[in-house]
C-alpha positions as MATLAB code, in Angstrom:
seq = 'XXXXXXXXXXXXXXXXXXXXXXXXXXXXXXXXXXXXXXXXXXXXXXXXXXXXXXXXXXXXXXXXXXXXXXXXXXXXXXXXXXXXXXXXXXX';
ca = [
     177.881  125.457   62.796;
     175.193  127.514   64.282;
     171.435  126.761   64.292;
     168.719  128.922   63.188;
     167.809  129.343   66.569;
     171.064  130.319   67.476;
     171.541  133.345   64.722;
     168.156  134.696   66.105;
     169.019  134.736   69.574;
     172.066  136.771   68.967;
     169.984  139.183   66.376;
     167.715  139.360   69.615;
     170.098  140.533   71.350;
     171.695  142.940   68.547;
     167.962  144.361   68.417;
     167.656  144.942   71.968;
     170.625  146.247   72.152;
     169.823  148.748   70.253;
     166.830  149.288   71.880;
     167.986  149.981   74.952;
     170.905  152.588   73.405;
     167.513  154.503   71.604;
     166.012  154.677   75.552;
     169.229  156.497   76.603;
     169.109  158.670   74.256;
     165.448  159.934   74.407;
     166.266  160.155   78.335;
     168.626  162.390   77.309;
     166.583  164.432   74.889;
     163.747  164.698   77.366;
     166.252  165.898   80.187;
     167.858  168.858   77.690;
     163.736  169.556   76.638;
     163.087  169.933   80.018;
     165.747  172.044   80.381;
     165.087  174.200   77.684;
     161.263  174.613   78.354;
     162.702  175.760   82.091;
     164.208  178.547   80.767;
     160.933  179.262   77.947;
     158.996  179.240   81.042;
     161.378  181.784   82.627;
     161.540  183.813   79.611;
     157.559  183.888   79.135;
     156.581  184.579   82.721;
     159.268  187.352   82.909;
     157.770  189.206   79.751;
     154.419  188.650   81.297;
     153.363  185.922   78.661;
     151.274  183.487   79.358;
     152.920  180.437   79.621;
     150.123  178.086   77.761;
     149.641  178.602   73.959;
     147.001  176.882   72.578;
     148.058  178.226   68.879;
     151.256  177.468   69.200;
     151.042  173.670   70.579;
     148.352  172.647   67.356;
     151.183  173.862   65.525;
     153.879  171.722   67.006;
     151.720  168.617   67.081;
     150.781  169.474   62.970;
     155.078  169.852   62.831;
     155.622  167.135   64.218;
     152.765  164.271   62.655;
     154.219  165.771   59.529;
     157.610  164.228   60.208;
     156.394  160.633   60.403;
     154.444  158.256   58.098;
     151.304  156.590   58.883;
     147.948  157.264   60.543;
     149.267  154.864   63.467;
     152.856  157.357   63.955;
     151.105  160.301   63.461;
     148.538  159.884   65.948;
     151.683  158.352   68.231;
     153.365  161.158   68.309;
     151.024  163.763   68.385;
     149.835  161.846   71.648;
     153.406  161.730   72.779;
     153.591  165.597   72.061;
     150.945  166.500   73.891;
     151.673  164.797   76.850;
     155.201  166.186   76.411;
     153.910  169.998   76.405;
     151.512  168.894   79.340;
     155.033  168.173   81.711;
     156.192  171.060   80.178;
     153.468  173.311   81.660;
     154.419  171.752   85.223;
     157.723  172.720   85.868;
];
């Protein structure tokens, strides 16, 4: 029979598990963004755009605060956001 300590050390591991399968995936997702914003980039400077839209990122970081709950993820993601559409700008 298992102890108490036992069953938590293997949810541990269950949990972390999972934690690390979440990390590949937003690697992922931040590659493909990457990718796409490449080719926004392209797009913009070949139109003669400018390639920084102050309008446009407020929106996106309004978009996305409204698709979590809580001041704490809000303010999270907004700062995650913002530093994502700062890399963006760089490549």
């Amino acid at each position: 029979m298992k102890g108490q300590g036992e069953k938590k050390n293997g949810d541990i591991g269950r949990t972390q598990g999972e934690a690390g399968w979440i990390d590949d995936q937003i690697a992922k997702l931040y590659r493909r963004k990457n990718e796409v914003c490449e080719d926004v980039g392209r797009f913009k400077v070949g139109a003669g755009r400018k390639v920084f839209d102050r309008q446009r990122e407020h929106e996106k970081l309004l978009d996305v605060a409204s698709k979590v709950n809580g001041e704490f993820n809000k303010k999270g993601i907004q700062e995650l956001y913002a530093q994502l559409m700062s890399m963006s700008r760089k490549l």
